[in-house]
Amino acid sequence: MFAEADLTSPVTIKQLCDCFDIRPNKRYGQNFLIDYNIVQKITDSAGLTSSDRVLEIGPGIGTLTREISKKAGSVVAVEVDKKLIPVLDSTLSHCSNIKIVNQDIFKYNVGDDFLDTVKVIGNLPYYITTPIVMWLLEEVPQAAEIVIMMQKEVAKRFAAKQGSRDSSAVTLAVQYYSEIEELFDVSKHCFYPAPKVDSTVVRLKRHTENPVAVKSEKLLFECIKKSFEKRRKTLINSLFGINGLEKERLVKILNEAGIDPRLRAENLTLQQYAVIANLIYDINN
């Protein structure tokens, strides 16, 4: 019934809602795209070819899914809302290269469908953007390239530069695993219903080699997290106590690393955090 319908039309969306007795679910952060140009720009940004296999997170009513299926070899669309599965079965009924999976993305085993490289595309719910991105980077090595839409403010934090107030622990975590690029902004008016804020589409390309030499990833991220937990404090005060280190020993480590103990968390590069973590690691090993 809706296989050929314009899914970017608010009229069509309202018809779908009435036909399947659904409403955009705030719990799942559902805001449906109503601008076909944005749909095209997202798929174009992913540089899709017929040899690509795509994992789409949160297909919604299938608007973006359709465009992906035209350009990619195959698509696995993972949707957590079971009420949208009949909708997707209808809107995507003519697309033979799409597999719809009704599951929480965190419980989905990517390896069941993708043994090798996969491109990930998605219009992510604002409330779980960071957990999804970190899950992809930490737990899904197959995800070589990720093109996703997120809240503009979150995108700024992910892509923040050294010394920026937007910089955070997640900034360095994202940059540890990938190279991030802000592609384009998307107005809140491109959605139905319209969210309260604008969005940004970003591309993350996984590093083929580790960008920094670390002896313990766990310790590296502990140093970063502890520094940003008290970001208004200087490093000597925010890092005090890590691995049981006293301030005097910590000052020596920072001096050995060539880092001013009076600096704050956002002033350091990923490389400098790696040096600190490696020096701390050497004390106990």
GROMACS .gro file of C-alpha atoms in nm:
model
  285
    1MET     CA    1   0.000   0.000   0.000
    2PHE     CA    2   0.280   0.243   0.089
    3ALA     CA    3   0.556   0.091  -0.126
    4GLU     CA    4   0.558   0.384  -0.367
    5ALA     CA    5   0.442   0.654  -0.124
    6ASP     CA    6   0.650   0.967  -0.059
    7LEU     CA    7   0.780   0.902   0.290
    8THR     CA    8   0.908   1.258   0.327
    9SER     CA    9   0.552   1.391   0.298
   10PRO     CA   10   0.385   1.486   0.629
   11VAL     CA   11   0.057   1.380   0.470
   12THR     CA   12   0.194   1.030   0.404
   13ILE     CA   13   0.336   1.008   0.755
   14LYS     CA   14  -0.003   1.099   0.903
   15GLN     CA   15  -0.167   0.837   0.681
   16LEU     CA   16   0.083   0.577   0.801
   17CYS     CA   17   0.014   0.671   1.161
   18ASP     CA   18  -0.360   0.636   1.111
   19CYS     CA   19  -0.336   0.314   0.909
   20PHE     CA   20  -0.107   0.136   1.155
   21ASP     CA   21  -0.237   0.309   1.467
   22ILE     CA   22   0.100   0.454   1.565
   23ARG     CA   23   0.235   0.789   1.677
   24PRO     CA   24   0.595   0.917   1.684
   25ASN     CA   25   0.727   0.771   2.008
   26LYS     CA   26   0.907   1.020   2.234
   27ARG     CA   27   1.049   0.730   2.435
   28TYR     CA   28   1.250   0.623   2.129
   29GLY     CA   29   1.323   0.977   2.014
   30GLN     CA   30   1.131   0.933   1.689
   31ASN     CA   31   1.146   1.231   1.454
   32PHE     CA   32   1.089   1.143   1.088
   33LEU     CA   33   1.274   1.320   0.806
   34ILE     CA   34   1.051   1.522   0.573
   35ASP     CA   35   1.322   1.667   0.348
   36TYR     CA   36   1.424   1.439   0.061
   37ASN     CA   37   1.731   1.651  -0.014
   38ILE     CA   38   1.868   1.569   0.331
   39VAL     CA   39   1.800   1.200   0.274
   40GLN     CA   40   2.003   1.216  -0.048
   41LYS     CA   41   2.284   1.413   0.112
   42ILE     CA   42   2.322   1.152   0.386
   43THR     CA   43   2.349   0.860   0.145
   44ASP     CA   44   2.576   1.058  -0.088
   45SER     CA   45   2.804   1.135   0.207
   46ALA     CA   46   2.844   0.763   0.270
   47GLY     CA   47   2.972   0.715  -0.085
   48LEU     CA   48   2.765   0.400  -0.129
   49THR     CA   49   2.830   0.152  -0.408
   50SER     CA   50   2.670  -0.180  -0.505
   51SER     CA   51   2.948  -0.363  -0.322
   52ASP     CA   52   2.868  -0.200   0.013
   53ARG     CA   53   2.681  -0.371   0.292
   54VAL     CA   54   2.507  -0.130   0.527
   55LEU     CA   55   2.383  -0.145   0.884
   56GLU     CA   56   2.115   0.115   0.946
   57ILE     CA   57   2.031   0.199   1.305
   58GLY     CA   58   1.673   0.315   1.363
   59PRO     CA   59   1.508   0.305   1.020
   60GLY     CA   60   1.183   0.448   1.155
   61ILE     CA   61   0.930   0.432   0.869
   62GLY     CA   62   1.199   0.350   0.611
   63THR     CA   63   1.260   0.692   0.454
   64LEU     CA   64   1.640   0.674   0.462
   65THR     CA   65   1.638   0.295   0.423
   66ARG     CA   66   1.483   0.319   0.079
   67GLU     CA   67   1.750   0.556  -0.049
   68ILE     CA   68   2.026   0.340   0.097
   69SER     CA   69   1.884   0.029  -0.073
   70LYS     CA   70   1.900   0.202  -0.413
   71LYS     CA   71   2.276   0.253  -0.384
   72ALA     CA   72   2.409  -0.023  -0.159
   73GLY     CA   73   2.433  -0.396  -0.222
   74SER     CA   74   2.237  -0.487   0.090
   75VAL     CA   75   2.096  -0.329   0.404
   76VAL     CA   76   2.022  -0.461   0.751
   77ALA     CA   77   1.788  -0.219   0.928
   78VAL     CA   78   1.769  -0.262   1.306
   79GLU     CA   79   1.456  -0.113   1.464
   80VAL     CA   80   1.376  -0.142   1.834
   81ASP     CA   81   1.010  -0.034   1.812
   82LYS     CA   82   0.802  -0.342   1.729
   83LYS     CA   83   0.509  -0.122   1.626
   84LEU     CA   84   0.712   0.005   1.330
   85ILE     CA   85   0.788  -0.339   1.188
   86PRO     CA   86   0.454  -0.370   1.001
   87VAL     CA   87   0.510  -0.016   0.873
   88LEU     CA   88   0.854  -0.110   0.738
   89ASP     CA   89   0.715  -0.429   0.585
   90SER     CA   90   0.475  -0.207   0.392
   91THR     CA   91   0.696   0.086   0.293
   92LEU     CA   92   0.990  -0.138   0.196
   93SER     CA   93   0.796  -0.428   0.044
   94HIS     CA   94   0.941  -0.364  -0.301
   95CYS     CA   95   1.304  -0.357  -0.180
   96SER     CA   96   1.456  -0.703  -0.211
   97ASN     CA   97   1.796  -0.620  -0.060
   98ILE     CA   98   1.673  -0.514   0.285
   99LYS     CA   99   1.660  -0.725   0.601
  100ILE     CA  100   1.458  -0.582   0.889
  101VAL     CA  101   1.559  -0.679   1.241
  102ASN     CA  102   1.335  -0.594   1.538
  103GLN     CA  103   1.587  -0.563   1.820
  104ASP     CA  104   1.760  -0.327   2.059
  105ILE     CA  105   2.080  -0.229   1.878
  106PHE     CA  106   2.288  -0.306   2.188
  107LYS     CA  107   2.160  -0.664   2.185
  108TYR     CA  108   2.207  -0.710   1.812
  109ASN     CA  109   2.500  -0.935   1.718
  110VAL     CA  110   2.659  -0.759   1.421
  111GLY     CA  111   2.862  -1.068   1.343
  112ASP     CA  112   2.544  -1.258   1.253
  113ASP     CA  113   2.509  -1.047   0.938
  114PHE     CA  114   2.849  -0.883   0.888
  115LEU     CA  115   3.173  -1.076   0.913
  116ASP     CA  116   3.370  -0.815   0.721
  117THR     CA  117   3.358  -0.441   0.673
  118VAL     CA  118   3.023  -0.266   0.711
  119LYS     CA  119   2.913   0.094   0.665
  120VAL     CA  120   2.685   0.223   0.937
  121ILE     CA  121   2.420   0.487   0.869
  122GLY     CA  122   2.160   0.624   1.105
  123ASN     CA  123   1.947   0.908   1.232
  124LEU     CA  124   2.020   0.846   1.599
  125PRO     CA  125   1.784   0.923   1.888
  126TYR     CA  126   1.938   1.214   2.077
  127TYR     CA  127   1.914   1.049   2.417
  128ILE     CA  128   2.139   0.753   2.331
  129THR     CA  129   2.369   0.900   2.066
  130THR     CA  130   2.689   0.878   2.270
  131PRO     CA  131   2.631   0.520   2.396
  132ILE     CA  132   2.557   0.401   2.040
  133VAL     CA  133   2.864   0.571   1.893
  134MET     CA  134   3.093   0.435   2.163
  135TRP     CA  135   2.939   0.086   2.126
  136LEU     CA  136   3.012   0.096   1.754
  137LEU     CA  137   3.369   0.216   1.806
  138GLU     CA  138   3.454  -0.015   2.095
  139GLU     CA  139   3.254  -0.328   2.016
  140VAL     CA  140   3.200  -0.336   1.638
  141PRO     CA  141   3.537  -0.350   1.460
  142GLN     CA  142   3.354  -0.423   1.133
  143ALA     CA  143   3.222  -0.064   1.135
  144ALA     CA  144   3.488   0.097   0.917
  145GLU     CA  145   3.282   0.405   0.833
  146ILE     CA  146   2.991   0.558   1.021
  147VAL     CA  147   2.765   0.833   0.882
  148ILE     CA  148   2.514   0.943   1.141
  149MET     CA  149   2.289   1.233   1.232
  150MET     CA  150   2.297   1.360   1.587
  151GLN     CA  151   2.214   1.664   1.795
  152LYS     CA  152   2.426   1.958   1.678
  153GLU     CA  153   2.560   2.022   2.026
  154VAL     CA  154   2.677   1.661   2.058
  155ALA     CA  155   2.848   1.675   1.717
  156LYS     CA  156   3.041   1.984   1.829
  157ARG     CA  157   3.156   1.798   2.138
  158PHE     CA  158   3.263   1.492   1.939
  159ALA     CA  159   3.466   1.701   1.693
  160ALA     CA  160   3.602   1.960   1.939
  161LYS     CA  161   3.961   2.078   1.902
  162GLN     CA  162   4.226   2.092   2.173
  163GLY     CA  163   4.161   2.378   2.414
  164SER     CA  164   3.795   2.412   2.317
  165ARG     CA  165   3.529   2.439   2.585
  166ASP     CA  166   3.335   2.178   2.388
  167SER     CA  167   3.614   1.926   2.440
  168SER     CA  168   3.530   1.638   2.673
  169ALA     CA  169   3.634   1.286   2.762
  170VAL     CA  170   3.416   1.151   2.482
  171THR     CA  171   3.594   1.384   2.236
  172LEU     CA  172   3.923   1.207   2.298
  173ALA     CA  173   3.761   0.864   2.305
  174VAL     CA  174   3.603   0.922   1.963
  175GLN     CA  175   3.930   1.058   1.826
  176TYR     CA  176   4.120   0.759   1.965
  177TYR     CA  177   3.915   0.522   1.751
  178SER     CA  178   3.835   0.735   1.448
  179GLU     CA  179   3.876   1.045   1.239
  180ILE     CA  180   3.563   1.259   1.266
  181GLU     CA  181   3.427   1.512   1.020
  182GLU     CA  182   3.125   1.737   1.056
  183LEU     CA  183   2.949   1.719   0.718
  184PHE     CA  184   2.643   1.944   0.729
  185ASP     CA  185   2.376   2.079   0.962
  186VAL     CA  186   2.010   1.984   0.945
  187SER     CA  187   1.737   2.222   1.059
  188LYS     CA  188   1.484   2.102   1.314
  189HIS     CA  189   1.218   2.196   1.057
  190CYS     CA  190   1.328   1.902   0.840
  191PHE     CA  191   1.157   1.660   1.079
  192TYR     CA  192   0.808   1.557   1.178
  193PRO     CA  193   0.747   1.616   1.456
  194ALA     CA  194   1.009   1.891   1.480
  195PRO     CA  195   1.257   1.846   1.766
  196LYS     CA  196   1.362   2.142   1.977
  197VAL     CA  197   1.716   2.160   1.839
  198ASP     CA  198   1.903   2.136   1.509
  199SER     CA  199   2.109   1.835   1.404
  200THR     CA  200   2.442   1.767   1.235
  201VAL     CA  201   2.548   1.479   1.013
  202VAL     CA  202   2.898   1.353   1.088
  203ARG     CA  203   3.126   1.092   0.935
  204LEU     CA  204   3.360   0.878   1.143
  205LYS     CA  205   3.630   0.674   0.972
  206ARG     CA  206   3.790   0.412   1.191
  207HIS     CA  207   4.168   0.438   1.222
  208THR     CA  208   4.346   0.153   1.046
  209GLU     CA  209   4.631   0.194   1.296
  210ASN     CA  210   4.627   0.308   1.657
  211PRO     CA  211   4.684   0.688   1.657
  212VAL     CA  212   4.886   0.675   1.980
  213ALA     CA  213   5.110   0.413   2.138
  214VAL     CA  214   4.957   0.304   2.468
  215LYS     CA  215   5.057   0.030   2.707
  216SER     CA  216   4.710   0.013   2.863
  217GLU     CA  217   4.395   0.144   2.694
  218LYS     CA  218   4.211   0.109   3.023
  219LEU     CA  219   4.459   0.333   3.204
  220LEU     CA  220   4.455   0.586   2.919
  221PHE     CA  221   4.079   0.626   2.943
  222GLU     CA  222   4.095   0.636   3.323
  223CYS     CA  223   4.336   0.931   3.298
  224ILE     CA  224   4.113   1.108   3.049
  225LYS     CA  225   3.794   1.044   3.246
  226LYS     CA  226   3.944   1.152   3.578
  227SER     CA  227   4.084   1.471   3.423
  228PHE     CA  228   3.750   1.577   3.275
  229GLU     CA  229   3.546   1.483   3.580
  230LYS     CA  230   3.698   1.787   3.751
  231ARG     CA  231   3.774   1.989   3.438
  232ARG     CA  232   3.783   2.323   3.620
  233LYS     CA  233   4.071   2.199   3.830
  234THR     CA  234   4.433   2.180   3.718
  235LEU     CA  235   4.575   1.844   3.614
  236ILE     CA  236   4.767   1.801   3.936
  237ASN     CA  237   4.440   1.825   4.130
  238SER     CA  238   4.213   1.636   3.894
  239LEU     CA  239   4.455   1.343   3.847
  240PHE     CA  240   4.552   1.330   4.214
  241GLY     CA  241   4.499   0.980   4.353
  242ILE     CA  242   4.494   0.792   4.021
  243ASN     CA  243   4.653   0.452   4.078
  244GLY     CA  244   4.716   0.569   4.435
  245LEU     CA  245   4.968   0.833   4.327
  246GLU     CA  246   5.053   1.116   4.564
  247LYS     CA  247   5.081   1.470   4.429
  248GLU     CA  248   5.458   1.478   4.454
  249ARG     CA  249   5.496   1.168   4.237
  250LEU     CA  250   5.231   1.294   3.999
  251VAL     CA  251   5.415   1.625   3.954
  252LYS     CA  252   5.730   1.433   3.860
  253ILE     CA  253   5.535   1.230   3.603
  254LEU     CA  254   5.383   1.543   3.446
  255ASN     CA  255   5.720   1.715   3.439
  256GLU     CA  256   5.877   1.408   3.280
  257ALA     CA  257   5.602   1.417   3.019
  258GLY     CA  258   5.679   1.784   2.953
  259ILE     CA  259   5.333   1.888   3.070
  260ASP     CA  260   5.261   2.184   3.296
  261PRO     CA  261   5.073   2.052   3.603
  262ARG     CA  262   4.871   2.377   3.603
  263LEU     CA  263   4.703   2.296   3.271
  264ARG     CA  264   4.342   2.178   3.256
  265ALA     CA  265   4.190   1.870   3.094
  266GLU     CA  266   4.089   2.033   2.764
  267ASN     CA  267   4.440   2.172   2.709
  268LEU     CA  268   4.595   1.829   2.647
  269THR     CA  269   4.611   1.629   2.327
  270LEU     CA  270   4.537   1.259   2.303
  271GLN     CA  271   4.910   1.202   2.257
  272GLN     CA  272   4.989   1.381   2.584
  273TYR     CA  273   4.735   1.172   2.772
  274ALA     CA  274   4.898   0.862   2.623
  275VAL     CA  275   5.238   0.973   2.753
  276ILE     CA  276   5.098   1.029   3.103
  277ALA     CA  277   4.922   0.693   3.104
  278ASN     CA  278   5.234   0.511   2.987
  279LEU     CA  279   5.448   0.671   3.259
  280ILE     CA  280   5.194   0.577   3.526
  281TYR     CA  281   5.176   0.225   3.385
  282ASP     CA  282   5.555   0.186   3.410
  283ILE     CA  283   5.546   0.258   3.784
  284ASN     CA  284   5.349  -0.057   3.859
  285ASN     CA  285   5.487  -0.285   3.588
   0.00000   0.00000   0.00000
